[in-house]
Amino acid sequence: MQSTIAPGLDLERFLKEVIAPQAITLDHDPSALCQAFRWLGDQQLLGVMAPRSWGGEAWEH
């Protein structure tokens, strides 16, 4: 998965247009699913964001 989210791109739209069409592949191919989760993690879209004072990497929003 080489896609990147451009600044200002709507995440919901991205998931519907890019990720959803790959649903069957993601359901049946563990390596594709792993790659998708890795990409989501690289985009900081997984996990709980916590401030540095709590041991997290902080957030900008």
Short mmCIF file of C-alpha atoms in Angstrom, two decimals:
data_model
loop_
_atom_site.label_atom_id
_atom_site.label_comp_id
_atom_site.label_asym_id
_atom_site.label_seq_id
_atom_site.Cartn_x
_atom_site.Cartn_y
_atom_site.Cartn_z
CA MET A 1 0.00 0.00 0.00
CA GLN A 2 1.84 3.05 -1.27
CA SER A 3 -0.91 5.64 -0.85
CA THR A 4 -0.46 8.64 1.38
CA ILE A 5 -3.13 10.92 2.71
CA ALA A 6 -2.77 14.36 1.22
CA PRO A 7 -3.24 17.27 3.59
CA GLY A 8 -6.92 18.11 3.80
CA LEU A 9 -8.11 14.79 2.36
CA ASP A 10 -11.19 13.46 4.10
CA LEU A 11 -10.21 10.22 5.87
CA GLU A 12 -13.70 8.73 5.57
CA ARG A 13 -13.66 9.30 1.82
CA PHE A 14 -10.17 7.80 1.55
CA LEU A 15 -11.23 4.68 3.44
CA LYS A 16 -14.32 4.27 1.26
CA GLU A 17 -12.53 4.88 -2.05
CA VAL A 18 -9.17 3.20 -1.42
CA ILE A 19 -9.49 0.70 1.41
CA ALA A 20 -13.07 -0.58 1.01
CA PRO A 21 -12.55 -1.81 -2.58
CA GLN A 22 -9.81 -4.08 -1.22
CA ALA A 23 -12.04 -5.62 1.48
CA ILE A 24 -12.15 -9.13 0.02
CA THR A 25 -8.38 -9.19 -0.46
CA LEU A 26 -7.84 -7.90 3.07
CA ASP A 27 -10.18 -10.59 4.43
CA HIS A 28 -8.36 -13.42 2.68
CA ASP A 29 -4.72 -12.33 2.42
CA PRO A 30 -2.96 -11.91 5.77
CA SER A 31 0.01 -10.15 4.18
CA ALA A 32 -2.28 -7.57 2.53
CA LEU A 33 -4.06 -7.00 5.85
CA CYS A 34 -0.73 -6.61 7.63
CA GLN A 35 0.40 -4.12 5.00
CA ALA A 36 -2.83 -2.13 5.38
CA PHE A 37 -2.47 -1.97 9.17
CA ARG A 38 1.19 -1.02 8.85
CA TRP A 39 0.22 1.84 6.51
CA LEU A 40 -2.53 3.02 8.89
CA GLY A 41 -0.01 2.96 11.73
CA ASP A 42 2.52 4.91 9.67
CA GLN A 43 -0.17 7.54 9.16
CA GLN A 44 -0.71 7.60 12.95
CA LEU A 45 -4.29 6.46 12.48
CA LEU A 46 -4.10 3.57 14.96
CA GLY A 47 -3.95 3.64 18.71
CA VAL A 48 -4.67 6.14 21.38
CA MET A 49 -2.78 9.40 21.24
CA ALA A 50 -1.53 10.58 24.61
CA PRO A 51 0.33 13.69 25.72
CA ARG A 52 4.05 13.42 26.44
CA SER A 53 3.38 13.95 30.13
CA TRP A 54 1.56 10.60 30.07
CA GLY A 55 4.36 8.86 28.12
CA GLY A 56 2.86 9.33 24.67
CA GLU A 57 4.15 11.05 21.56
CA ALA A 58 1.77 13.99 22.07
CA TRP A 59 -0.66 15.38 19.53
CA GLU A 60 -0.89 18.51 17.48
CA HIS A 61 -4.69 18.98 17.30
#
